[in-house]
């Protein structure tokens, strides 16, 4: 019954900003990491950013470094993605996700429904 719900997507022009939010709906949860992924039309789902919930370390895909910032509020079971200097190539459906730790790394198993981000030129 646990759900992740994204919000904050929309239509913006290149160079503008958006802040995406994701919150648990229905019940609280505990995860090893929270992350953001995106999927553009005709492309596979792509990792965007991750924050661990132990050391709060972050990592980003190269194309968004310096522009996007991920943060989390564990007490509120929320994760946000501040997206600055948006580019048309950032256009995609953005998904938040929760991961559990495995011997080989984080495994994302719980996903939100996605929110559309469209960046026009």
Short mmCIF file of N, CA and C in Angstrom, two decimals:
data_model
loop_
_atom_site.label_atom_id
_atom_site.label_comp_id
_atom_site.label_asym_id
_atom_site.label_seq_id
_atom_site.Cartn_x
_atom_site.Cartn_y
_atom_site.Cartn_z
N UNK A 1 0.81 -1.21 0.00
CA UNK A 1 0.00 0.00 0.00
C UNK A 1 0.85 1.26 0.00
N UNK A 2 2.11 1.15 0.32
CA UNK A 2 2.97 2.32 0.32
C UNK A 2 3.13 2.84 -1.10
N UNK A 3 3.11 4.16 -1.24
CA UNK A 3 3.23 4.79 -2.53
C UNK A 3 4.17 5.99 -2.46
N UNK A 4 4.85 6.26 -3.56
CA UNK A 4 5.65 7.46 -3.71
C UNK A 4 4.95 8.34 -4.73
N UNK A 5 4.77 9.61 -4.39
CA UNK A 5 4.04 10.52 -5.25
C UNK A 5 4.90 11.73 -5.57
N UNK A 6 5.17 11.93 -6.86
CA UNK A 6 5.96 13.06 -7.31
C UNK A 6 5.06 14.26 -7.60
N UNK A 7 5.64 15.44 -7.48
CA UNK A 7 4.94 16.67 -7.83
C UNK A 7 5.96 17.73 -8.21
N UNK A 8 5.49 18.78 -8.87
CA UNK A 8 6.36 19.89 -9.21
C UNK A 8 6.76 19.98 -10.66
N UNK A 9 6.39 19.00 -11.46
CA UNK A 9 6.72 19.06 -12.87
C UNK A 9 5.94 20.13 -13.58
N UNK A 10 6.35 20.42 -14.81
CA UNK A 10 5.67 21.44 -15.57
C UNK A 10 6.42 21.79 -16.83
N UNK A 11 5.97 22.87 -17.46
CA UNK A 11 6.56 23.36 -18.69
C UNK A 11 7.33 24.65 -18.40
N UNK A 12 8.61 24.66 -18.75
CA UNK A 12 9.44 25.83 -18.55
C UNK A 12 10.30 26.06 -19.78
N UNK A 13 10.88 27.24 -19.87
CA UNK A 13 11.81 27.56 -20.94
C UNK A 13 13.23 27.20 -20.51
N UNK A 14 14.07 27.00 -21.49
CA UNK A 14 15.47 26.71 -21.21
C UNK A 14 16.07 27.80 -20.33
N UNK A 15 16.86 27.37 -19.34
CA UNK A 15 17.49 28.29 -18.42
C UNK A 15 16.71 28.51 -17.14
N UNK A 16 15.48 28.10 -17.11
CA UNK A 16 14.64 28.27 -15.93
C UNK A 16 14.81 27.10 -14.96
N UNK A 17 14.09 27.16 -13.85
CA UNK A 17 14.24 26.17 -12.79
C UNK A 17 12.92 25.54 -12.40
N UNK A 18 13.02 24.35 -11.84
CA UNK A 18 11.89 23.64 -11.26
C UNK A 18 12.37 22.91 -10.03
N UNK A 19 11.48 22.70 -9.09
CA UNK A 19 11.77 21.89 -7.93
C UNK A 19 10.77 20.74 -7.88
N UNK A 20 11.28 19.54 -7.96
CA UNK A 20 10.44 18.36 -7.87
C UNK A 20 10.44 17.85 -6.44
N UNK A 21 9.30 17.36 -6.00
CA UNK A 21 9.17 16.80 -4.67
C UNK A 21 8.57 15.40 -4.75
N UNK A 22 8.90 14.59 -3.78
CA UNK A 22 8.38 13.24 -3.72
C UNK A 22 8.12 12.91 -2.26
N UNK A 23 6.95 12.38 -1.98
CA UNK A 23 6.60 12.05 -0.62
C UNK A 23 5.89 10.70 -0.56
N UNK A 24 6.07 10.03 0.56
CA UNK A 24 5.37 8.78 0.77
C UNK A 24 3.90 9.07 1.02
N UNK A 25 3.06 8.24 0.45
CA UNK A 25 1.63 8.38 0.61
C UNK A 25 1.06 7.12 1.22
N UNK A 26 0.29 7.30 2.28
CA UNK A 26 -0.36 6.16 2.90
C UNK A 26 0.32 5.63 4.15
N UNK A 27 1.64 5.60 4.12
CA UNK A 27 2.38 5.13 5.27
C UNK A 27 3.84 5.52 5.17
N UNK A 28 4.53 5.47 6.29
CA UNK A 28 5.95 5.80 6.31
C UNK A 28 6.77 4.60 5.86
N UNK A 29 8.03 4.84 5.56
CA UNK A 29 8.91 3.78 5.12
C UNK A 29 10.35 4.12 5.48
N UNK A 30 11.20 3.12 5.42
CA UNK A 30 12.62 3.29 5.69
C UNK A 30 13.39 2.67 4.54
N UNK A 31 14.28 3.45 3.95
CA UNK A 31 15.07 2.99 2.81
C UNK A 31 16.53 3.36 3.01
N UNK A 32 17.39 2.68 2.28
CA UNK A 32 18.82 2.97 2.33
C UNK A 32 19.18 4.20 1.51
N UNK A 33 18.41 4.46 0.47
CA UNK A 33 18.66 5.61 -0.38
C UNK A 33 17.40 6.01 -1.11
N UNK A 34 17.36 7.26 -1.50
CA UNK A 34 16.28 7.78 -2.33
C UNK A 34 16.91 8.36 -3.58
N UNK A 35 16.21 8.24 -4.69
CA UNK A 35 16.79 8.71 -5.92
C UNK A 35 15.77 9.25 -6.90
N UNK A 36 16.30 9.87 -7.93
CA UNK A 36 15.49 10.37 -9.03
C UNK A 36 16.00 9.76 -10.33
N UNK A 37 15.06 9.36 -11.15
CA UNK A 37 15.34 8.83 -12.48
C UNK A 37 14.48 9.57 -13.48
N UNK A 38 14.81 9.46 -14.74
CA UNK A 38 13.99 10.08 -15.76
C UNK A 38 13.95 9.22 -17.01
N UNK A 39 12.90 9.40 -17.78
CA UNK A 39 12.74 8.65 -19.01
C UNK A 39 12.16 9.57 -20.08
N UNK A 40 12.92 9.77 -21.13
CA UNK A 40 12.47 10.56 -22.26
C UNK A 40 11.81 9.65 -23.27
N UNK A 41 10.95 10.19 -24.13
CA UNK A 41 10.28 9.37 -25.14
C UNK A 41 11.28 8.61 -26.00
N UNK A 42 11.05 7.32 -26.15
CA UNK A 42 11.91 6.50 -26.97
C UNK A 42 13.23 6.10 -26.35
N UNK A 43 13.45 6.48 -25.09
CA UNK A 43 14.70 6.16 -24.42
C UNK A 43 14.44 5.33 -23.17
N UNK A 44 15.49 4.68 -22.70
CA UNK A 44 15.39 3.90 -21.48
C UNK A 44 15.44 4.82 -20.26
N UNK A 45 14.95 4.30 -19.15
CA UNK A 45 15.00 5.05 -17.91
C UNK A 45 16.45 5.29 -17.51
N UNK A 46 16.75 6.52 -17.08
CA UNK A 46 18.10 6.95 -16.78
C UNK A 46 18.23 7.42 -15.34
N UNK A 47 19.29 7.03 -14.69
CA UNK A 47 19.58 7.51 -13.35
C UNK A 47 19.92 8.99 -13.40
N UNK A 48 19.41 9.75 -12.43
CA UNK A 48 19.68 11.18 -12.36
C UNK A 48 20.46 11.55 -11.11
N UNK A 49 19.94 11.18 -9.94
CA UNK A 49 20.57 11.57 -8.69
C UNK A 49 20.17 10.63 -7.57
N UNK A 50 21.02 10.52 -6.57
CA UNK A 50 20.76 9.67 -5.43
C UNK A 50 21.29 10.32 -4.16
N UNK A 51 20.59 10.09 -3.06
CA UNK A 51 21.08 10.49 -1.75
C UNK A 51 20.90 9.31 -0.81
N UNK A 52 21.96 8.93 -0.11
CA UNK A 52 21.86 7.85 0.86
C UNK A 52 21.29 8.41 2.15
N UNK A 53 20.65 7.55 2.90
CA UNK A 53 19.99 7.99 4.12
C UNK A 53 20.75 7.60 5.38
N UNK A 54 22.02 7.23 5.22
CA UNK A 54 22.89 6.98 6.36
C UNK A 54 23.92 8.10 6.46
N UNK A 55 24.71 8.28 5.43
CA UNK A 55 25.72 9.32 5.41
C UNK A 55 25.28 10.57 4.64
N UNK A 56 24.13 10.51 4.01
CA UNK A 56 23.61 11.60 3.20
C UNK A 56 24.57 11.98 2.07
N UNK A 57 25.25 10.99 1.57
CA UNK A 57 26.12 11.23 0.43
C UNK A 57 25.26 11.29 -0.83
N UNK A 58 25.72 12.07 -1.79
CA UNK A 58 24.96 12.25 -3.02
C UNK A 58 25.81 11.92 -4.23
N UNK A 59 25.15 11.54 -5.30
CA UNK A 59 25.83 11.36 -6.57
C UNK A 59 24.85 11.68 -7.69
N UNK A 60 25.40 12.10 -8.81
CA UNK A 60 24.60 12.56 -9.93
C UNK A 60 25.13 12.02 -11.23
N UNK A 61 24.26 11.90 -12.19
CA UNK A 61 24.72 11.59 -13.52
C UNK A 61 25.45 12.82 -14.06
N UNK A 62 26.45 12.61 -14.88
CA UNK A 62 27.34 13.67 -15.31
C UNK A 62 26.61 14.85 -15.94
N UNK A 63 25.58 14.59 -16.69
CA UNK A 63 24.90 15.65 -17.43
C UNK A 63 24.17 16.66 -16.55
N UNK A 64 23.93 16.34 -15.28
CA UNK A 64 23.20 17.26 -14.42
C UNK A 64 24.06 17.84 -13.30
N UNK A 65 25.30 17.42 -13.20
CA UNK A 65 26.18 17.92 -12.16
C UNK A 65 26.34 19.43 -12.26
N UNK A 66 26.21 20.09 -11.12
CA UNK A 66 26.31 21.54 -11.10
C UNK A 66 25.01 22.25 -11.37
N UNK A 67 24.01 21.53 -11.84
CA UNK A 67 22.70 22.12 -12.13
C UNK A 67 21.60 21.59 -11.23
N UNK A 68 21.64 20.31 -10.90
CA UNK A 68 20.62 19.69 -10.07
C UNK A 68 21.15 19.42 -8.67
N UNK A 69 20.28 19.50 -7.67
CA UNK A 69 20.64 19.19 -6.30
C UNK A 69 19.56 18.32 -5.68
N UNK A 70 19.96 17.18 -5.14
CA UNK A 70 19.03 16.30 -4.47
C UNK A 70 19.15 16.50 -2.96
N UNK A 71 18.04 16.45 -2.27
CA UNK A 71 18.03 16.55 -0.82
C UNK A 71 16.91 15.70 -0.26
N UNK A 72 16.99 15.39 1.02
CA UNK A 72 15.99 14.53 1.64
C UNK A 72 15.67 15.00 3.04
N UNK A 73 14.45 14.76 3.44
CA UNK A 73 14.00 15.00 4.80
C UNK A 73 13.46 13.67 5.28
N UNK A 74 14.29 12.94 6.01
CA UNK A 74 13.91 11.59 6.44
C UNK A 74 12.70 11.61 7.34
N UNK A 75 12.62 12.60 8.23
CA UNK A 75 11.50 12.67 9.16
C UNK A 75 10.17 12.81 8.44
N UNK A 76 10.19 13.47 7.30
CA UNK A 76 8.98 13.67 6.52
C UNK A 76 8.84 12.67 5.37
N UNK A 77 9.83 11.79 5.24
CA UNK A 77 9.84 10.81 4.16
C UNK A 77 9.69 11.47 2.80
N UNK A 78 10.47 12.52 2.59
CA UNK A 78 10.42 13.24 1.33
C UNK A 78 11.80 13.37 0.72
N UNK A 79 11.82 13.52 -0.58
CA UNK A 79 13.04 13.78 -1.31
C UNK A 79 12.71 14.82 -2.37
N UNK A 80 13.63 15.74 -2.59
CA UNK A 80 13.41 16.79 -3.57
C UNK A 80 14.54 16.83 -4.57
N UNK A 81 14.25 17.40 -5.71
CA UNK A 81 15.26 17.61 -6.74
C UNK A 81 15.13 19.03 -7.24
N UNK A 82 16.09 19.87 -6.89
CA UNK A 82 16.14 21.24 -7.38
C UNK A 82 16.84 21.22 -8.73
N UNK A 83 16.15 21.68 -9.75
CA UNK A 83 16.65 21.63 -11.11
C UNK A 83 16.83 23.05 -11.63
N UNK A 84 18.08 23.45 -11.80
CA UNK A 84 18.39 24.78 -12.31
C UNK A 84 18.98 24.70 -13.70
N UNK A 85 18.97 25.82 -14.39
CA UNK A 85 19.55 25.91 -15.73
C UNK A 85 19.07 24.77 -16.62
N UNK A 86 17.78 24.58 -16.64
CA UNK A 86 17.22 23.46 -17.39
C UNK A 86 17.47 23.59 -18.88
N UNK A 87 17.67 22.45 -19.51
CA UNK A 87 17.94 22.36 -20.93
C UNK A 87 16.85 21.53 -21.59
N UNK A 88 16.63 21.73 -22.89
CA UNK A 88 15.63 20.91 -23.58
C UNK A 88 15.88 19.42 -23.43
N UNK A 89 17.12 19.00 -23.35
CA UNK A 89 17.43 17.59 -23.20
C UNK A 89 17.08 17.04 -21.83
N UNK A 90 16.68 17.91 -20.90
CA UNK A 90 16.20 17.46 -19.60
C UNK A 90 14.73 17.03 -19.66
N UNK A 91 14.08 17.28 -20.78
CA UNK A 91 12.68 16.91 -20.94
C UNK A 91 12.50 15.41 -20.77
N UNK A 92 11.64 15.03 -19.85
CA UNK A 92 11.41 13.62 -19.56
C UNK A 92 10.34 13.49 -18.49
N UNK A 93 9.90 12.28 -18.28
CA UNK A 93 9.10 11.97 -17.10
C UNK A 93 10.08 11.64 -15.99
N UNK A 94 9.95 12.31 -14.87
CA UNK A 94 10.85 12.11 -13.75
C UNK A 94 10.18 11.26 -12.68
N UNK A 95 10.91 10.27 -12.20
CA UNK A 95 10.42 9.34 -11.21
C UNK A 95 11.27 9.39 -9.95
N UNK A 96 10.64 9.39 -8.80
CA UNK A 96 11.39 9.19 -7.57
C UNK A 96 11.32 7.71 -7.21
N UNK A 97 12.30 7.26 -6.45
CA UNK A 97 12.38 5.86 -6.12
C UNK A 97 13.08 5.66 -4.79
N UNK A 98 12.80 4.54 -4.16
CA UNK A 98 13.42 4.16 -2.90
C UNK A 98 14.18 2.86 -3.09
N UNK A 99 15.35 2.79 -2.45
CA UNK A 99 16.22 1.64 -2.63
C UNK A 99 16.55 0.96 -1.30
N UNK A 100 16.83 -0.32 -1.41
CA UNK A 100 17.38 -1.05 -0.29
C UNK A 100 18.82 -1.40 -0.61
N UNK A 101 19.63 -1.54 0.42
CA UNK A 101 21.04 -1.86 0.22
C UNK A 101 21.22 -3.35 -0.02
N UNK A 102 22.03 -3.67 -1.00
CA UNK A 102 22.41 -5.05 -1.27
C UNK A 102 23.93 -5.15 -1.27
N UNK A 103 24.44 -6.36 -1.40
CA UNK A 103 25.88 -6.55 -1.41
C UNK A 103 26.54 -5.89 -2.62
N UNK A 104 25.77 -5.69 -3.68
CA UNK A 104 26.31 -5.09 -4.89
C UNK A 104 25.93 -3.62 -5.06
N UNK A 105 25.27 -3.06 -4.06
CA UNK A 105 24.89 -1.67 -4.14
C UNK A 105 23.40 -1.47 -3.90
N UNK A 106 22.93 -0.28 -4.18
CA UNK A 106 21.54 0.05 -3.97
C UNK A 106 20.67 -0.60 -5.04
N UNK A 107 19.55 -1.13 -4.60
CA UNK A 107 18.59 -1.71 -5.52
C UNK A 107 17.27 -0.97 -5.37
N UNK A 108 16.88 -0.26 -6.41
CA UNK A 108 15.64 0.51 -6.38
C UNK A 108 14.46 -0.40 -6.69
N UNK A 109 13.53 -0.47 -5.75
CA UNK A 109 12.41 -1.38 -5.87
C UNK A 109 11.06 -0.70 -5.76
N UNK A 110 11.01 0.49 -5.20
CA UNK A 110 9.75 1.21 -5.02
C UNK A 110 9.79 2.48 -5.85
N UNK A 111 8.79 2.64 -6.70
CA UNK A 111 8.79 3.74 -7.66
C UNK A 111 7.51 4.56 -7.60
N UNK A 112 7.65 5.84 -7.87
CA UNK A 112 6.50 6.71 -8.01
C UNK A 112 5.92 6.61 -9.40
N UNK A 113 4.85 7.34 -9.64
CA UNK A 113 4.15 7.27 -10.93
C UNK A 113 4.75 8.20 -11.99
N UNK A 114 5.58 9.13 -11.56
CA UNK A 114 6.24 10.03 -12.49
C UNK A 114 5.57 11.38 -12.61
N UNK A 115 6.37 12.38 -12.95
CA UNK A 115 5.85 13.71 -13.21
C UNK A 115 6.57 14.27 -14.43
N UNK A 116 5.81 14.90 -15.32
CA UNK A 116 6.36 15.36 -16.59
C UNK A 116 7.10 16.68 -16.43
N UNK A 117 8.30 16.73 -16.97
CA UNK A 117 9.08 17.96 -17.06
C UNK A 117 9.35 18.23 -18.53
N UNK A 118 8.92 19.38 -18.99
CA UNK A 118 9.13 19.75 -20.39
C UNK A 118 9.87 21.08 -20.44
N UNK A 119 10.99 21.10 -21.14
CA UNK A 119 11.81 22.29 -21.26
C UNK A 119 11.83 22.70 -22.73
N UNK A 120 11.29 23.85 -23.02
CA UNK A 120 11.23 24.34 -24.38
C UNK A 120 12.43 25.21 -24.69
N UNK A 121 12.79 25.27 -25.96
CA UNK A 121 13.90 26.09 -26.40
C UNK A 121 13.44 27.44 -26.89
#
